[in-house]
Amino acid sequence: MTDRDPNRLPTTVTPHHYDLWFHPRLEDATFTGSADVEVTVHEPVDEIVLHALDLDIVDAALERKGERVALEPSFDAATETATLDAGTTIESGDWTLRLRFAGELNDKLVGFYRSTYTDDHGVERTLACTQFESTHARRAFPCWDEPAWKATYAITMRIAEDLFAVSNATDTSVERVEGGDKLVRFATTMSMSTYLVAMVVGPLEATEPVDVDGVPLRVVAPIGRGHLTGFALEVGAFALRYLADWYDIAYPGDKVDLVAVPDFSFGAMENLGCITFRETLLLVDEERATQAELQNVVDVIAHELAHMWFGDLVTMQWWEGIWLNEAFATFMEMMTTDAFRPKWQRWVDFGIARSMAFDTDSLSTTRPIEYEVVTAEDAEGMFDVLTYEKGASVVRMLQQYLGEDRFQAGIRHYLRTHAYGNTATTDLWDAIEEATGEPVRSIMDTWIFRPGHPVVSVERDGDALVLRQQRFGYRPDPAAGVTSPTEDDRAVPVVVRTGAGDATSTTRVLLDGPEGRVELEGPVDWVVGNHEGNGFYRVELSNADLAAVGGRALAALSPIERYGLVEDEWALLLAGRGSVARVTDVLRSLGGDDDLAVWKRMIAVLASLDRLVGDGSRADLQAWSRALLGPALHRLGPTRVDGEGDLVTALRATLTLASVLQGDDRHQVDLARDRFAAAADGPVADVDADLADAAVRIVASRADEATWEELRRRANEATTAQDRLRHQGALADAEDPALVMRFCDLVLTDEIRTQDGLFLLRRALSNRTAADQVWAFVEEHWTTLNERFPSASVPRMLEGVRTFGDRALAERVAAFLAEHPVPQGEQVIRQHVERMWVSVAMAERIPAELAAVIA
């Protein structure tokens, strides 16, 4: 008998339908349940192996046609499985597996767990919620908890009379039973994977359903928060209709509920028909939310609804394919948001997320987008910036290379061909090849299965351009113990745009070797090496060509191309290929820009320089930054004017904040303090939400103890999730390390939700003046942090070390993390540490060069 992979279930017995019954007892945080699973035994066996974790299986048996075989359960904690021993041979055929079990509603925000909130009367209320992705359905019921084992589900819940329950399908009946409870039965779902099963029960209220071409859509929220559901309903209806039309396939479920959960470890979860969200990403007061907060709500609703087809209807065969689900949903999120609010220029703003993917992918410790997944920890580690943002970037690159119509035809062909089934990545490329006739698989394999990305250098050779590709990487510090790879040979869809006088032309070339040549029709004045920023590669221009695009050609460049200038020059500096002078020249040339995304990238560079510069030169850098930021802010005026666009309003607030944090503008500090004081009892009519948000962050950065306590008061009395997080996060921004340490202590109390705690601690780690003390706090409380908070958020917290530029502190961090491994994020931690050493190298390498440039 061949040895079975202990991390995969045997294929001898497989499910095709679950009848599930649950009785959650919110008052004592327990639940009981039963599962009648219709299974097929494919060959005679004497045991059944399935997943179960933290469950007590109190009875198990197989039945068919009058036969009953009692099963004895035993558990393997390492593989999170239960073995049901028959003590006899089970013959092949169709059987019903009957299971009764019990478990606890845990506080880890995975499996079947408790969540609490305080209602409008100050009373703490409790609800129960599920989060099963990636491998946590096994914590709620014994099951075949692998994505390939799709089945249908019929769920019944016994709950208290005054509670509300929601699941994947429409409730078909409600029956009162003894004890003041009721049975809520839900319709049978389509065939789907276990990680998509969902239940939420508690003191909740639902909006009246909105009919979206025959699909009822509701928003479900804790009681008392129904007034914050309007925007989500509008967005959900638009997105559901837009996506069904784009895919040209009807929504595969019988309803859609968007459910706000007070405690939720992820942003949201694409459970079929029962999509769960953090409150801050679903419930919003449009009048008091910033443009970024509203855009986040649209993005996340669109992302999760996109999964209803790409992920739920068609699902990956195994967890290494999760990248495609998430990357494509991220891509469709951009498409949908761009259609919902074209003036937000979502594809331009995507450059910011893409920059984060570029940053990690520039490390020697990066990984391929798709890689082997063996254990549950491996699967959890897949949910990172390379899966989402790099994955979406290469999907966008393919779409733009093929053309939008041909790409869409390929996606529709893929979804129709594999509906209700499971696929591997190559199935998608093959479907697009069939629809377009292009060699999609050979192109995309070099992007999906290889780590890193290229830098494409562009050089003149008479009336031609010579393109050369090389693996891009940051210059490593020797202490990191890594070397930057330089060899690369992949198929790069390069699109070059050139200009001569008033004429421009675009040339597409598939650079499938180290070097390529683009013949031009004559001399050109300027060249853009990545037209509209669609390619996932860096561009290195000569000094002369950089000066040309940053000078006379600037007006011809789109916002994303201007963004790309800043992005690429900063990356080249980190790699040791560029210079501070090139970076500052680009920043100066863009000082008159009016695009929000471009300014956000410029300000990010200024913030990085501020962390790297020595204290002796910091005042000079702040003066240089004020000279850059001041005129741009002056052009916009101090407050919003009637009729101006959302992005203009957001830009004013962005520049205001930067003028203080990077420019030390004392006048803006005084204005912010006035605005903050005026808002003590609530929003001020003539201060827009974006400017009010900037005022909070400015005041927090200069806070004394009284101001810090006022921020804390406002956080605790906030009436929206956005306001609460705005003020809690600001507590981590104080320049006084003692106040930052008080904030760290709060993270370990119930004052800050466990879903938020480590994300906010990451912000404290990034505090320029308190990093050393905050890291000491992490070391001291390491065990508590790992026990108290969701495991997936630990690697996210440690992202804060990437900004550390002090060698002694970096050595402490590296040594500590080497001795305290994080199994669910080993690769991500290695990336954080390597990126930290890049910051150390930069902090030691560039201050003298920077001082000479800004003096």
mmCIF file of C-alpha atoms in Angstrom, residues 71-190:
data_model
loop_
_atom_site.group_PDB
_atom_site.id
_atom_site.type_symbol
_atom_site.label_atom_id
_atom_site.label_comp_id
_atom_site.label_asym_id
_atom_site.label_seq_id
_atom_site.Cartn_x
_atom_site.Cartn_y
_atom_site.Cartn_z
ATOM 1 C CA LEU A 71 -17.757 4.110 14.070
ATOM 2 C CA GLU A 72 -15.205 4.836 16.796
ATOM 3 C CA PRO A 73 -13.500 8.245 16.458
ATOM 4 C CA SER A 74 -9.868 9.030 17.223
ATOM 5 C CA PHE A 75 -8.076 12.300 16.590
ATOM 6 C CA ASP A 76 -4.731 13.440 15.198
ATOM 7 C CA ALA A 77 -4.034 17.020 16.264
ATOM 8 C CA ALA A 78 -1.012 17.341 13.962
ATOM 9 C CA THR A 79 -3.036 16.703 10.803
ATOM 10 C CA GLU A 80 -6.309 18.073 12.261
ATOM 11 C CA THR A 81 -8.123 14.890 11.290
ATOM 12 C CA ALA A 82 -10.463 12.357 12.833
ATOM 13 C CA THR A 83 -10.306 8.684 11.945
ATOM 14 C CA LEU A 84 -13.632 6.843 12.230
ATOM 15 C CA ASP A 85 -12.822 3.172 12.786
ATOM 16 C CA ALA A 86 -15.491 0.731 11.644
ATOM 17 C CA GLY A 87 -13.922 -2.386 13.141
ATOM 18 C CA THR A 88 -15.132 -4.156 10.012
ATOM 19 C CA THR A 89 -15.055 -3.748 6.263
ATOM 20 C CA ILE A 90 -17.268 -1.064 4.774
ATOM 21 C CA GLU A 91 -18.380 -2.102 1.320
ATOM 22 C CA SER A 92 -18.274 0.330 -1.593
ATOM 23 C CA GLY A 93 -21.378 2.257 -2.588
ATOM 24 C CA ASP A 94 -23.473 5.162 -1.365
ATOM 25 C CA TRP A 95 -23.883 5.630 2.386
ATOM 26 C CA THR A 96 -25.037 8.248 4.866
ATOM 27 C CA LEU A 97 -22.492 9.215 7.500
ATOM 28 C CA ARG A 98 -24.295 10.354 10.653
ATOM 29 C CA LEU A 99 -22.335 12.429 13.148
ATOM 30 C CA ARG A 100 -23.197 14.215 16.379
ATOM 31 C CA PHE A 101 -20.676 16.618 17.840
ATOM 32 C CA ALA A 102 -20.075 19.515 20.228
ATOM 33 C CA GLY A 103 -17.647 22.396 20.383
ATOM 34 C CA GLU A 104 -16.857 25.808 21.822
ATOM 35 C CA LEU A 105 -17.552 29.188 20.275
ATOM 36 C CA ASN A 106 -13.936 30.307 20.420
ATOM 37 C CA ASP A 107 -12.424 33.792 20.632
ATOM 38 C CA LYS A 108 -9.818 33.291 17.862
ATOM 39 C CA LEU A 109 -11.974 34.723 15.030
ATOM 40 C CA VAL A 110 -11.723 31.457 13.080
ATOM 41 C CA GLY A 111 -14.042 28.471 12.847
ATOM 42 C CA PHE A 112 -17.301 29.061 14.743
ATOM 43 C CA TYR A 113 -16.566 31.946 17.116
ATOM 44 C CA ARG A 114 -18.032 34.591 19.425
ATOM 45 C CA SER A 115 -18.225 38.289 18.679
ATOM 46 C CA THR A 116 -19.527 41.046 20.943
ATOM 47 C CA TYR A 117 -20.600 44.653 20.635
ATOM 48 C CA THR A 118 -22.171 47.299 22.836
ATOM 49 C CA ASP A 119 -25.605 48.484 21.740
ATOM 50 C CA ASP A 120 -27.043 51.990 21.900
ATOM 51 C CA HIS A 121 -28.137 51.383 25.502
ATOM 52 C CA GLY A 122 -24.675 50.408 26.681
ATOM 53 C CA VAL A 123 -25.533 46.701 26.878
ATOM 54 C CA GLU A 124 -22.995 44.152 25.623
ATOM 55 C CA ARG A 125 -24.552 41.855 23.015
ATOM 56 C CA THR A 126 -23.152 38.573 21.727
ATOM 57 C CA LEU A 127 -23.363 36.907 18.349
ATOM 58 C CA ALA A 128 -21.769 33.854 16.734
ATOM 59 C CA CYS A 129 -20.081 33.922 13.358
ATOM 60 C CA THR A 130 -18.059 31.626 11.116
ATOM 61 C CA GLN A 131 -14.781 32.164 9.267
ATOM 62 C CA PHE A 132 -13.725 28.976 7.502
ATOM 63 C CA GLU A 133 -11.100 30.047 4.959
ATOM 64 C CA SER A 134 -8.654 28.586 4.581
ATOM 65 C CA THR A 135 -8.893 25.436 6.740
ATOM 66 C CA HIS A 136 -11.269 26.205 9.597
ATOM 67 C CA ALA A 137 -14.590 24.575 8.669
ATOM 68 C CA ARG A 138 -13.195 21.556 10.532
ATOM 69 C CA ARG A 139 -13.536 23.584 13.761
ATOM 70 C CA ALA A 140 -17.326 23.773 13.299
ATOM 71 C CA PHE A 141 -18.266 20.343 11.899
ATOM 72 C CA PRO A 142 -16.403 17.179 10.816
ATOM 73 C CA CYS A 143 -15.902 17.464 7.073
ATOM 74 C CA TRP A 144 -13.728 16.961 4.025
ATOM 75 C CA ASP A 145 -12.091 20.364 4.455
ATOM 76 C CA GLU A 146 -10.251 20.586 1.146
ATOM 77 C CA PRO A 147 -11.420 22.783 -1.742
ATOM 78 C CA ALA A 148 -11.694 19.902 -4.213
ATOM 79 C CA TRP A 149 -14.387 18.102 -2.202
ATOM 80 C CA LYS A 150 -17.346 20.174 -3.277
ATOM 81 C CA ALA A 151 -20.803 19.300 -1.993
ATOM 82 C CA THR A 152 -24.225 20.817 -1.447
ATOM 83 C CA TYR A 153 -25.359 21.964 2.014
ATOM 84 C CA ALA A 154 -28.712 22.173 3.765
ATOM 85 C CA ILE A 155 -28.364 23.989 7.089
ATOM 86 C CA THR A 156 -30.745 24.204 10.044
ATOM 87 C CA MET A 157 -30.104 26.329 13.129
ATOM 88 C CA ARG A 158 -31.804 26.237 16.521
ATOM 89 C CA ILE A 159 -31.596 29.699 18.048
ATOM 90 C CA ALA A 160 -33.303 31.838 20.658
ATOM 91 C CA GLU A 161 -36.582 33.414 19.614
ATOM 92 C CA ASP A 162 -35.206 36.985 19.728
ATOM 93 C CA LEU A 163 -32.152 36.278 17.561
ATOM 94 C CA PHE A 164 -31.638 36.495 13.802
ATOM 95 C CA ALA A 165 -29.789 33.920 11.713
ATOM 96 C CA VAL A 166 -28.368 34.050 8.211
ATOM 97 C CA SER A 167 -26.537 31.478 6.099
ATOM 98 C CA ASN A 168 -25.557 30.814 2.489
ATOM 99 C CA ALA A 169 -29.073 30.296 1.127
ATOM 100 C CA THR A 170 -32.543 31.715 1.681
ATOM 101 C CA ASP A 171 -34.340 30.699 4.867
ATOM 102 C CA THR A 172 -37.246 28.488 3.838
ATOM 103 C CA SER A 173 -39.035 28.061 7.169
ATOM 104 C CA VAL A 174 -39.037 29.167 10.792
ATOM 105 C CA GLU A 175 -40.543 26.764 13.355
ATOM 106 C CA ARG A 176 -41.105 27.540 17.028
ATOM 107 C CA VAL A 177 -39.900 24.784 19.371
ATOM 108 C CA GLU A 178 -40.011 24.167 23.105
ATOM 109 C CA GLY A 179 -37.831 26.227 25.370
ATOM 110 C CA GLY A 180 -38.506 29.519 23.621
ATOM 111 C CA ASP A 181 -36.294 28.668 20.658
ATOM 112 C CA LYS A 182 -36.934 28.483 16.949
ATOM 113 C CA LEU A 183 -35.620 26.320 14.112
ATOM 114 C CA VAL A 184 -34.499 28.243 11.051
ATOM 115 C CA ARG A 185 -34.110 26.100 7.931
ATOM 116 C CA PHE A 186 -32.181 27.264 4.893
ATOM 117 C CA ALA A 187 -32.471 26.101 1.300
ATOM 118 C CA THR A 188 -29.897 23.756 -0.185
ATOM 119 C CA THR A 189 -26.888 25.516 -1.662
ATOM 120 C CA MET A 190 -25.135 24.904 -4.933
#
